[in-house]
mmCIF file of C-alpha atoms in Angstrom:
data_model
loop_
_atom_site.group_PDB
_atom_site.id
_atom_site.type_symbol
_atom_site.label_atom_id
_atom_site.label_comp_id
_atom_site.label_asym_id
_atom_site.label_seq_id
_atom_site.Cartn_x
_atom_site.Cartn_y
_atom_site.Cartn_z
ATOM 1 C CA MET H 1 14.957 -28.174 48.993
ATOM 2 C CA ASN H 2 17.249 -28.434 45.965
ATOM 3 C CA VAL H 3 15.925 -31.922 45.243
ATOM 4 C CA MET H 4 12.348 -30.649 45.457
ATOM 5 C CA THR H 5 13.068 -27.729 43.133
ATOM 6 C CA SER H 6 14.779 -30.031 40.688
ATOM 7 C CA GLY H 7 11.891 -32.549 40.809
ATOM 8 C CA CYS H 8 9.400 -29.699 40.152
ATOM 9 C CA ARG H 9 11.422 -28.648 37.152
ATOM 10 C CA ILE H 10 11.573 -32.180 35.775
ATOM 11 C CA LEU H 11 7.804 -32.529 36.413
ATOM 12 C CA ALA H 12 7.067 -29.284 34.539
ATOM 13 C CA ALA H 13 9.241 -30.217 31.722
ATOM 14 C CA GLY H 14 7.525 -33.550 31.417
ATOM 15 C CA PHE H 15 4.137 -31.902 31.452
ATOM 16 C CA CYS H 16 5.146 -29.484 28.705
ATOM 17 C CA LEU H 17 6.607 -32.378 26.674
ATOM 18 C CA MET H 18 3.291 -34.276 26.980
ATOM 19 C CA LEU H 19 1.247 -31.169 26.134
ATOM 20 C CA PHE H 20 3.306 -30.362 23.046
ATOM 21 C CA SER H 21 3.224 -33.955 21.733
ATOM 22 C CA ALA H 22 -0.576 -34.048 22.193
ATOM 23 C CA LEU H 23 -0.909 -30.770 20.341
ATOM 24 C CA SER H 24 1.291 -32.033 17.430
ATOM 25 C CA VAL H 25 -0.858 -35.195 17.198
ATOM 26 C CA GLN H 26 -4.045 -33.117 17.166
ATOM 27 C CA ALA H 27 -2.609 -30.686 14.536
ATOM 28 C CA GLY H 28 -1.609 -33.612 12.380
ATOM 29 C CA GLY H 29 -5.215 -34.740 12.279
ATOM 30 C CA LEU H 30 -6.696 -31.448 10.958
ATOM 31 C CA PRO H 31 -7.922 -31.599 7.427
ATOM 32 C CA ASP H 32 -6.138 -29.906 4.620
ATOM 33 C CA PHE H 33 -8.481 -27.883 2.410
ATOM 34 C CA VAL H 34 -5.893 -26.808 -0.205
ATOM 35 C CA ASP H 35 -7.009 -29.278 -2.877
ATOM 36 C CA LEU H 36 -10.725 -28.637 -2.200
ATOM 37 C CA VAL H 37 -10.153 -24.859 -2.589
ATOM 38 C CA LYS H 38 -8.116 -25.246 -5.781
ATOM 39 C CA GLU H 39 -10.786 -27.584 -7.279
ATOM 40 C CA SER H 40 -13.830 -25.443 -6.302
ATOM 41 C CA SER H 41 -12.611 -21.801 -6.457
ATOM 42 C CA PRO H 42 -12.946 -21.458 -10.307
ATOM 43 C CA ALA H 43 -16.786 -22.125 -9.975
ATOM 44 C CA VAL H 44 -17.222 -19.522 -7.217
ATOM 45 C CA VAL H 45 -18.394 -16.099 -8.422
ATOM 46 C CA ASN H 46 -18.650 -12.533 -6.983
ATOM 47 C CA ILE H 47 -22.100 -10.950 -7.368
ATOM 48 C CA SER H 48 -22.627 -7.196 -7.225
ATOM 49 C CA THR H 49 -26.036 -5.610 -7.367
ATOM 50 C CA THR H 50 -27.449 -2.090 -7.859
ATOM 51 C CA GLN H 51 -30.886 -1.082 -6.753
ATOM 52 C CA HIS H 52 -32.335 2.364 -7.313
ATOM 53 C CA LYS H 53 -33.778 3.709 -4.079
ATOM 54 C CA SER H 54 -36.239 6.577 -4.280
ATOM 55 C CA ILE H 55 -36.738 9.140 -1.547
ATOM 56 C CA SER H 56 -40.347 9.239 -0.521
ATOM 57 C CA SER H 57 -41.812 12.689 -0.266
ATOM 58 C CA ARG H 58 -44.114 11.386 2.526
ATOM 59 C CA PHE H 59 -41.084 10.370 4.534
ATOM 60 C CA ARG H 60 -39.308 13.688 3.888
ATOM 61 C CA HIS H 61 -42.286 15.756 5.007
ATOM 62 C CA ASN H 62 -42.552 13.837 8.298
ATOM 63 C CA PHE H 63 -38.884 14.050 9.101
ATOM 64 C CA GLN H 64 -37.897 16.872 11.431
ATOM 65 C CA LEU H 65 -34.223 17.932 10.726
ATOM 66 C CA PRO H 66 -32.162 18.148 13.967
ATOM 67 C CA ASP H 67 -31.062 21.556 15.125
ATOM 68 C CA LEU H 68 -27.338 21.389 14.124
ATOM 69 C CA PRO H 69 -24.783 24.217 13.970
ATOM 70 C CA GLU H 70 -24.623 25.595 10.410
ATOM 71 C CA ASP H 71 -21.025 24.394 9.853
ATOM 72 C CA SER H 72 -21.903 20.744 10.842
ATOM 73 C CA PRO H 73 -20.917 18.202 8.092
ATOM 74 C CA LEU H 74 -24.161 16.394 8.903
ATOM 75 C CA ASN H 75 -26.255 19.206 7.513
ATOM 76 C CA ASP H 76 -25.277 18.283 3.921
ATOM 77 C CA LEU H 77 -26.288 14.747 4.493
ATOM 78 C CA PHE H 78 -29.663 15.497 5.921
ATOM 79 C CA ARG H 79 -30.386 18.090 3.217
ATOM 80 C CA LYS H 80 -29.475 15.577 0.538
ATOM 81 C CA PHE H 81 -31.889 12.971 1.780
ATOM 82 C CA PHE H 82 -34.633 15.012 3.420
ATOM 83 C CA GLY H 83 -34.694 18.370 1.582
ATOM 84 C CA GLN H 84 -33.530 21.762 2.643
ATOM 85 C CA GLY H 85 -36.325 22.708 5.069
ATOM 86 C CA ARG H 86 -36.908 21.653 8.595
ATOM 87 C CA GLY H 87 -40.348 20.125 8.010
ATOM 88 C CA GLN H 88 -42.064 23.470 8.109
ATOM 89 C CA GLY H 89 -42.684 24.171 4.444
ATOM 90 C CA GLU H 90 -39.383 25.760 3.611
ATOM 91 C CA ASP H 91 -37.809 24.127 0.572
ATOM 92 C CA ASP H 92 -39.069 20.686 1.679
ATOM 93 C CA ASP H 93 -39.686 19.679 -1.948
ATOM 94 C CA GLN H 94 -36.151 20.367 -3.273
ATOM 95 C CA ILE H 95 -35.695 16.623 -4.260
ATOM 96 C CA PRO H 96 -38.644 15.496 -6.407
ATOM 97 C CA PRO H 97 -40.366 12.341 -5.410
ATOM 98 C CA GLY H 98 -38.939 9.349 -7.183
ATOM 99 C CA GLU H 99 -35.389 10.643 -7.282
ATOM 100 C CA GLY H 100 -32.956 9.041 -5.087
ATOM 101 C CA TYR H 101 -29.680 7.136 -4.992
ATOM 102 C CA ASN H 102 -28.241 3.760 -6.036
ATOM 103 C CA ALA H 103 -27.662 1.229 -3.328
ATOM 104 C CA GLN H 104 -25.028 -1.314 -4.061
ATOM 105 C CA SER H 105 -24.352 -4.675 -2.456
ATOM 106 C CA LEU H 106 -22.072 -7.690 -2.749
ATOM 107 C CA GLY H 107 -22.475 -11.436 -2.388
ATOM 108 C CA SER H 108 -21.205 -14.735 -3.616
ATOM 109 C CA GLY H 109 -22.586 -17.675 -5.607
ATOM 110 C CA PHE H 110 -21.382 -20.713 -7.427
ATOM 111 C CA ILE H 111 -21.774 -22.069 -10.871
ATOM 112 C CA ILE H 112 -23.903 -25.276 -11.167
ATOM 113 C CA SER H 113 -24.117 -25.640 -14.901
ATOM 114 C CA PRO H 114 -21.484 -25.054 -17.627
ATOM 115 C CA ASP H 115 -23.956 -22.954 -19.553
ATOM 116 C CA GLY H 116 -24.087 -20.187 -16.913
ATOM 117 C CA ILE H 117 -26.603 -21.228 -14.243
ATOM 118 C CA ILE H 118 -25.537 -19.824 -10.868
ATOM 119 C CA LEU H 119 -26.902 -20.464 -7.402
ATOM 120 C CA THR H 120 -26.755 -17.659 -4.756
ATOM 121 C CA ALA H 121 -28.748 -16.399 -1.769
ATOM 122 C CA ALA H 122 -32.042 -14.645 -2.438
ATOM 123 C CA HIS H 123 -31.137 -11.719 -0.161
ATOM 124 C CA VAL H 124 -28.163 -10.985 -2.384
ATOM 125 C CA VAL H 125 -30.309 -10.215 -5.463
ATOM 126 C CA ASN H 126 -33.608 -9.236 -3.856
ATOM 127 C CA GLY H 127 -34.942 -6.066 -5.430
ATOM 128 C CA ALA H 128 -31.865 -5.523 -7.590
ATOM 129 C CA ASP H 129 -32.255 -3.510 -10.794
ATOM 130 C CA GLU H 130 -28.841 -4.791 -12.069
ATOM 131 C CA VAL H 131 -26.927 -7.906 -11.242
ATOM 132 C CA ILE H 132 -23.276 -8.312 -12.310
ATOM 133 C CA VAL H 133 -21.396 -11.601 -11.973
ATOM 134 C CA ARG H 134 -17.677 -11.639 -11.859
ATOM 135 C CA LEU H 135 -15.863 -14.978 -12.518
ATOM 136 C CA SER H 136 -12.671 -16.063 -11.015
ATOM 137 C CA ASP H 137 -10.871 -15.186 -14.294
ATOM 138 C CA ARG H 138 -12.123 -11.583 -13.838
ATOM 139 C CA ARG H 139 -14.653 -11.707 -16.735
ATOM 140 C CA GLU H 140 -17.912 -9.905 -15.936
ATOM 141 C CA PHE H 141 -21.430 -10.628 -17.165
ATOM 142 C CA GLU H 142 -24.779 -9.112 -16.572
ATOM 143 C CA ALA H 143 -27.036 -11.790 -14.970
ATOM 144 C CA LYS H 144 -30.732 -12.366 -15.193
ATOM 145 C CA VAL H 145 -32.542 -13.559 -12.157
ATOM 146 C CA ILE H 146 -34.527 -16.589 -13.285
ATOM 147 C CA GLY H 147 -35.831 -17.834 -9.889
ATOM 148 C CA VAL H 148 -36.075 -16.746 -6.219
ATOM 149 C CA ASP H 149 -37.288 -18.526 -3.121
ATOM 150 C CA LYS H 150 -37.204 -16.066 -0.296
ATOM 151 C CA ARG H 151 -38.315 -18.630 2.288
ATOM 152 C CA SER H 152 -35.198 -20.817 1.738
ATOM 153 C CA ASP H 153 -33.116 -17.777 0.722
ATOM 154 C CA VAL H 154 -32.064 -19.282 -2.583
ATOM 155 C CA ALA H 155 -31.932 -17.565 -6.016
ATOM 156 C CA VAL H 156 -30.938 -18.859 -9.485
ATOM 157 C CA LEU H 157 -29.184 -16.605 -11.981
ATOM 158 C CA LYS H 158 -28.292 -16.987 -15.673
ATOM 159 C CA ILE H 159 -25.318 -15.489 -17.498
ATOM 160 C CA ASP H 160 -24.756 -15.770 -21.314
ATOM 161 C CA THR H 161 -21.740 -17.866 -21.697
ATOM 162 C CA THR H 162 -20.697 -21.534 -21.950
ATOM 163 C CA GLY H 163 -17.867 -23.851 -20.923
ATOM 164 C CA LEU H 164 -17.841 -22.763 -17.317
ATOM 165 C CA PRO H 165 -16.349 -24.774 -14.392
ATOM 166 C CA VAL H 166 -18.967 -26.191 -12.023
ATOM 167 C CA VAL H 167 -19.021 -27.126 -8.342
ATOM 168 C CA LYS H 168 -19.528 -30.694 -7.378
ATOM 169 C CA ILE H 169 -22.870 -30.857 -5.463
ATOM 170 C CA GLY H 170 -22.830 -33.174 -2.503
ATOM 171 C CA SER H 171 -25.639 -34.968 -0.707
ATOM 172 C CA SER H 172 -26.860 -33.931 2.697
ATOM 173 C CA LYS H 173 -27.766 -37.602 3.409
ATOM 174 C CA GLU H 174 -23.998 -38.285 3.409
ATOM 175 C CA LEU H 175 -23.201 -35.645 5.999
ATOM 176 C CA GLU H 176 -23.111 -35.853 9.757
ATOM 177 C CA VAL H 177 -23.164 -33.224 12.464
ATOM 178 C CA GLY H 178 -19.570 -32.392 13.439
ATOM 179 C CA GLU H 179 -18.076 -32.838 10.029
ATOM 180 C CA TRP H 180 -15.921 -30.059 8.668
ATOM 181 C CA VAL H 181 -17.503 -27.347 6.370
ATOM 182 C CA LEU H 182 -15.642 -24.916 4.134
ATOM 183 C CA ALA H 183 -17.119 -21.664 2.778
ATOM 184 C CA ILE H 184 -15.569 -20.080 -0.280
ATOM 185 C CA GLY H 185 -16.905 -16.716 -1.308
ATOM 186 C CA SER H 186 -16.445 -12.917 -1.259
ATOM 187 C CA PRO H 187 -17.251 -11.691 2.186
ATOM 188 C CA PHE H 188 -16.764 -7.933 2.561
ATOM 189 C CA GLY H 189 -15.476 -7.751 -0.952
ATOM 190 C CA PHE H 190 -12.494 -10.066 -0.322
ATOM 191 C CA GLU H 191 -12.948 -12.125 -3.499
ATOM 192 C CA HIS H 192 -12.344 -15.887 -3.511
ATOM 193 C CA SER H 193 -11.505 -16.198 0.086
ATOM 194 C CA ALA H 194 -11.885 -19.440 2.078
#
């Protein structure tokens, strides 16, 4: 029994040794993106947009406020967006049609020309009244949308500056399924993350 227990221990240790050596070989083969991130990050931009949203009087009149207790914090929210009344004529027109609030959103893009041409997603700037581009060096510029293709979800912006770093554009003909891809951007407001 002692010989069997000792043999099991040796077998388990050998299995662990093989597993760890296989993992270290595999980890050694993983790509290192440090240089790519250092090279490309200066050309990645943060894009913030503002869009004025109006409150439709038609929508407010058709909305029946829920019956909530008077001290409910939701009452203020419903009154702000749908008027004071409960859809029965009492103070329904407190907020004049056309008034509303500013909706803000964030996105990313990258510089493709040193004179301020930026490529981003169309959904990032769709309907925006104001587009602000923030560079990696923290400078901010108001951008003009110069082209949008909603079908391919691509938009082109222009900022008034020169001497900007640009990303190197690759060719999809040289890529194969299964190759590594790296995204650099500003998801959820975390600027220049990869």
